[in-house]
XYZ file of C-alpha atoms in Angstrom:
336
model
C -3.657 -40.058 -3.060
C -5.462 -36.754 -3.593
C -3.577 -33.716 -2.209
C -4.925 -32.396 1.087
C -5.905 -28.738 0.765
C -6.347 -26.245 3.604
C -8.267 -23.087 2.680
C -7.031 -20.448 5.115
C -9.935 -18.035 5.397
C -13.345 -19.163 4.114
C -14.760 -15.737 3.368
C -16.020 -14.672 -0.051
C -13.075 -15.872 -2.158
C -11.948 -18.722 0.091
C -15.433 -20.058 0.688
C -16.431 -20.066 -2.976
C -13.099 -21.682 -3.846
C -13.477 -24.363 -1.154
C -17.020 -25.129 -2.295
C -15.945 -25.564 -5.912
C -12.983 -27.752 -4.995
C -15.071 -30.062 -2.827
C -17.722 -30.387 -5.523
C -14.901 -31.401 -7.884
C -13.819 -34.149 -5.489
C -10.878 -32.490 -3.725
C -9.922 -33.191 -0.097
C -10.513 -29.761 1.467
C -10.657 -28.366 4.995
C -11.256 -24.708 5.877
C -9.496 -22.786 8.641
C -12.001 -20.056 9.498
C -11.739 -17.926 12.650
C -15.376 -16.752 12.545
C -17.013 -19.540 14.533
C -20.556 -18.704 13.427
C -19.551 -18.940 9.769
C -17.393 -22.037 10.381
C -20.238 -23.823 12.162
C -22.638 -22.939 9.349
C -20.452 -24.218 6.516
C -19.432 -27.401 8.331
C -22.952 -28.113 9.572
C -25.786 -27.230 7.223
C -23.274 -26.438 4.494
C -22.121 -23.372 2.589
C -24.746 -21.850 0.297
C -23.131 -20.435 -2.847
C -24.882 -18.588 -5.652
C -22.514 -19.226 -8.556
C -23.648 -16.698 -11.163
C -27.265 -17.714 -10.652
C -26.671 -21.430 -10.010
C -27.258 -22.461 -6.391
C -25.014 -24.932 -4.561
C -24.894 -26.150 -0.986
C -21.647 -27.788 0.085
C -20.584 -29.044 3.483
C -17.023 -27.888 4.182
C -15.106 -29.496 7.080
C -13.903 -26.545 9.151
C -11.742 -25.604 12.113
C -11.507 -22.285 13.946
C -7.976 -22.789 15.275
C -4.860 -24.667 14.209
C -5.172 -26.969 17.216
C -8.498 -28.239 15.857
C -6.925 -29.449 12.604
C -5.850 -33.026 12.068
C -2.720 -34.033 10.171
C -0.755 -32.153 7.549
C -1.738 -30.521 4.267
C -0.087 -30.455 0.863
C -1.356 -26.965 0.016
C -2.478 -24.045 2.171
C -4.489 -21.555 0.103
C -4.196 -18.163 1.805
C -7.411 -16.283 1.065
C -7.907 -14.306 4.269
C -7.637 -10.555 4.775
C -4.132 -9.149 5.010
C -4.625 -7.911 8.581
C -4.919 -11.535 9.769
C -1.892 -12.988 7.944
C 0.556 -13.162 10.832
C -1.971 -14.515 13.350
C -3.173 -17.232 10.962
C 0.048 -18.322 9.286
C 2.404 -18.208 12.269
C 0.847 -21.173 14.140
C 0.592 -23.223 10.933
C 4.283 -22.729 10.216
C 5.235 -23.446 13.823
C 3.276 -26.703 13.723
C 4.639 -27.661 10.287
C 1.070 -28.243 9.120
C 1.437 -27.170 5.468
C 4.001 -28.182 2.849
C 3.324 -25.436 0.279
C 1.531 -22.156 0.925
C -0.254 -20.329 -1.886
C -0.792 -16.569 -1.603
C -4.147 -15.765 -3.234
C -5.184 -12.608 -1.381
C -5.388 -8.990 -2.467
C -2.608 -6.453 -2.546
C 1.123 -6.528 -1.973
C 1.328 -9.099 0.829
C 3.652 -11.669 -0.723
C 6.771 -10.456 1.092
C 5.042 -10.614 4.466
C 3.894 -14.164 3.830
C 7.314 -15.285 2.574
C 8.891 -13.873 5.735
C 6.707 -16.291 7.719
C 6.758 -19.382 5.512
C 10.136 -19.045 3.833
C 10.224 -18.105 0.154
C 10.920 -21.716 -0.820
C 7.578 -22.803 0.671
C 5.466 -20.179 -1.118
C 3.693 -20.187 -4.482
C 2.112 -16.901 -5.544
C -1.252 -16.493 -7.229
C -4.109 -14.147 -8.039
C -7.854 -14.754 -8.159
C -9.390 -12.616 -10.883
C -13.048 -13.500 -10.297
C -15.137 -11.735 -7.679
C -17.340 -12.926 -4.840
C -19.582 -11.415 -2.174
C -20.054 -12.324 1.483
C -23.809 -12.230 2.065
C -23.826 -13.583 5.620
C -22.759 -16.556 7.774
C -22.839 -19.609 5.520
C -23.999 -17.668 2.439
C -21.760 -16.411 -0.398
C -22.115 -15.461 -4.058
C -19.676 -15.641 -6.962
C -20.354 -12.534 -9.044
C -17.964 -12.879 -11.990
C -16.047 -15.575 -13.838
C -12.320 -15.240 -14.596
C -9.121 -17.262 -14.142
C -6.922 -18.051 -11.178
C -3.262 -17.460 -12.065
C -0.394 -19.128 -10.175
C 3.371 -19.084 -10.488
C 6.675 -19.616 -8.758
C 8.413 -16.429 -7.608
C 11.469 -17.531 -9.623
C 9.408 -17.774 -12.807
C 10.328 -21.419 -13.407
C 7.850 -24.254 -13.799
C 7.785 -26.941 -11.115
C 6.107 -30.210 -10.218
C 4.291 -28.622 -7.282
C 3.006 -25.838 -9.519
C 1.537 -28.361 -11.939
C 0.022 -30.346 -9.044
C -1.507 -27.161 -7.657
C -2.922 -26.163 -11.040
C -4.409 -29.633 -11.372
C -6.186 -29.253 -8.034
C -7.471 -25.739 -8.695
C -8.797 -26.623 -12.156
C -11.632 -28.420 -10.425
C -13.134 -25.086 -9.401
C -11.933 -22.509 -11.910
C -10.020 -21.809 -15.081
C -6.331 -21.852 -14.116
C -3.297 -20.348 -15.822
C 0.347 -20.895 -14.900
C 2.507 -17.776 -15.230
C 6.268 -17.389 -15.594
C 5.886 -13.735 -14.514
C 3.690 -13.953 -11.444
C 4.786 -10.602 -9.996
C 3.654 -8.976 -13.225
C 0.329 -10.727 -12.720
C 0.096 -9.546 -9.106
C 0.707 -5.963 -10.174
C -1.807 -6.167 -13.008
C -4.454 -7.281 -10.528
C -3.311 -4.509 -8.202
C -4.091 -2.038 -11.005
C -7.599 -3.450 -11.152
C -8.115 -3.327 -7.399
C -6.474 0.035 -6.754
C -8.509 1.632 -9.542
C -11.918 0.003 -9.254
C -12.068 -1.489 -5.751
C -10.769 1.746 -4.266
C -13.345 3.826 -6.128
C -16.069 1.309 -5.290
C -15.256 1.579 -1.597
C -15.495 5.366 -1.464
C -18.518 5.667 -3.777
C -20.650 2.662 -2.816
C -20.926 1.696 -6.506
C -20.341 -1.609 -8.280
C -17.638 -1.592 -10.954
C -20.023 -1.110 -13.887
C -21.618 1.941 -12.269
C -18.208 3.486 -11.579
C -17.268 3.194 -15.247
C -20.749 4.391 -16.220
C -20.228 7.615 -14.265
C -18.274 10.352 -16.067
C -16.170 11.299 -13.046
C -15.798 7.684 -11.965
C -14.472 6.621 -15.357
C -12.030 9.535 -15.519
C -10.701 8.705 -12.042
C -10.402 5.009 -12.878
C -8.293 5.843 -15.934
C -6.078 8.207 -13.944
C -5.642 5.694 -11.106
C -4.775 2.985 -13.610
C -2.139 5.206 -15.230
C -0.770 6.160 -11.817
C -0.346 2.478 -10.954
C 1.297 1.652 -14.296
C 3.777 4.492 -13.785
C 4.764 3.102 -10.370
C 4.950 -0.483 -11.651
C 7.259 0.476 -14.504
C 9.496 2.470 -12.165
C 9.731 -0.619 -9.956
C 10.837 -2.712 -12.941
C 7.611 -4.712 -13.191
C 6.644 -6.198 -16.555
C 2.845 -6.215 -16.508
C 0.676 -9.114 -17.684
C -2.838 -9.333 -19.099
C -5.535 -9.084 -16.430
C -9.037 -10.507 -16.885
C -8.178 -11.078 -20.543
C -7.080 -7.487 -21.197
C -3.736 -5.879 -22.063
C -2.970 -3.752 -18.956
C -1.749 -0.858 -21.102
C -5.047 -0.420 -22.946
C -6.624 1.782 -20.213
C -3.560 4.067 -20.212
C -4.015 7.382 -22.029
C -0.927 8.133 -24.126
C 0.230 9.720 -27.359
C -0.827 6.559 -29.187
C -3.919 5.720 -27.098
C -6.666 8.332 -26.815
C -8.856 8.891 -23.765
C -11.768 7.459 -25.742
C -9.811 4.298 -26.558
C -8.694 3.916 -22.950
C -12.263 4.385 -21.752
C -13.493 1.798 -24.239
C -11.021 -0.687 -22.747
C -12.559 -0.194 -19.301
C -16.033 -0.644 -20.765
C -14.953 -3.945 -22.339
C -13.617 -5.057 -18.967
C -17.044 -4.416 -17.456
C -18.571 -7.148 -19.628
C -16.726 -9.610 -17.397
C -16.296 -7.709 -14.130
C -19.123 -5.156 -14.103
C -21.267 -6.753 -11.353
C -18.366 -6.795 -8.875
C -19.010 -5.140 -5.518
C -15.601 -4.132 -4.178
C -14.294 -6.290 -1.352
C -13.301 -3.128 0.515
C -16.865 -1.834 0.197
C -18.121 -5.128 1.595
C -15.757 -4.633 4.540
C -17.110 -1.139 5.160
C -20.668 -2.465 4.957
C -19.824 -4.921 7.747
C -17.973 -2.355 9.834
C -14.597 -4.113 9.618
C -11.162 -2.883 8.574
C -10.330 -2.929 4.863
C -7.171 -3.914 2.992
C -6.604 -0.431 1.609
C -3.084 -0.271 3.073
C -1.899 -3.156 0.872
C -3.978 -2.189 -2.189
C -3.959 1.582 -2.790
C -1.431 1.892 0.023
C 0.703 -0.687 -1.751
C 0.885 1.556 -4.810
C 1.720 4.556 -2.611
C 4.487 2.732 -0.700
C 5.982 1.216 -3.851
C 5.987 4.618 -5.507
C 7.677 6.200 -2.501
C 10.413 3.557 -2.674
C 11.374 4.806 -6.147
C 10.659 8.496 -5.592
C 7.242 8.673 -7.283
C 4.089 10.088 -5.675
C 0.688 8.520 -6.280
C -1.698 11.317 -5.192
C -4.973 9.698 -6.232
C -4.068 6.496 -4.418
C -3.042 8.597 -1.404
C -6.460 10.258 -1.486
C -8.288 6.941 -1.575
C -6.262 5.611 1.373
C -7.230 8.692 3.407
C -10.910 8.520 2.440
C -11.258 4.813 3.172
C -9.617 5.222 6.575
C -12.131 8.000 7.261
C -14.924 5.588 6.305
C -13.460 2.984 8.672
C -13.533 5.569 11.481
C -17.144 6.478 10.719
C -16.413 10.112 9.832
C -17.169 9.560 6.140
C -19.711 7.406 4.302
C -19.276 5.670 0.943
C -21.221 7.860 -1.473
C -20.899 9.073 -5.014
C -20.047 12.649 -3.969
C -16.685 11.326 -2.756
C -15.669 10.873 -6.390
C -15.913 14.607 -7.024
C -14.023 15.357 -3.819
C -11.235 12.969 -4.804
C -11.011 14.624 -8.217
C -10.740 18.059 -6.599
C -8.074 16.868 -4.126
C -5.908 15.484 -6.896
């Protein structure tokens, strides 16, 4: 029997993932609190622009745990971090999911494990990007792998089953160092998503701007410094060695900048998820992305001033006292 999959949060990442899985023949249901979006994707179907190829897929959906039927083998957690406790708590209480899979942004894995139990959690990262255009309409903007792994680093039957399911929608890699993978993606998000949110630019335009590129390199190095102090062994992200964008005695600023430019071949069209949140007037995940770097640094006695600056600026945008615009890049540079 095909594993039953519950996609917990059918926004940009979750919706595109659910659409791809269903088109590959998987048994998928979405748990989506936004009733207008849930009704659209379960009725007319979810419209997905997959890098220029249009799909429409009907996704069975529920807005609350009580509307779900039966139990699920895998619960793919793709919702925003601010909704984790409200969404996962009732699922755990009702014993609806056997194995949860953390696929969201930022350092949220500990919070999820506290709810599900570490033994019931597989950790993953989604390296491709997607955009929420409106109720029932999404777009996948880049192509890259999904990476999954056990927190212990060992292989397992459930990990192989999960990879087999996910391969229907995306390239999948199994990692024996999933926390290294999480941190490598955090470098990407804290550097480029943070700058995208305060500037209003897509990734390629950030790297194409002199100040934007310089800040991205400095943010990346700041994150690597914190990761190393926390004992994290970093992994390749989006096909790139995570140390290539770090300026050092053996890696010039030009070489580091060239690494970012190479990354833009794959990720350049990405519009930061935090910028999409600001566009819609909703809270961002900055506290677990750039704030995650800041908090992790503080735990080992290291400051992360650029990440601190981005957290402050994005909160100001959330409050409506600042707008995402390119001049914020210069202000961030001056603050740091």
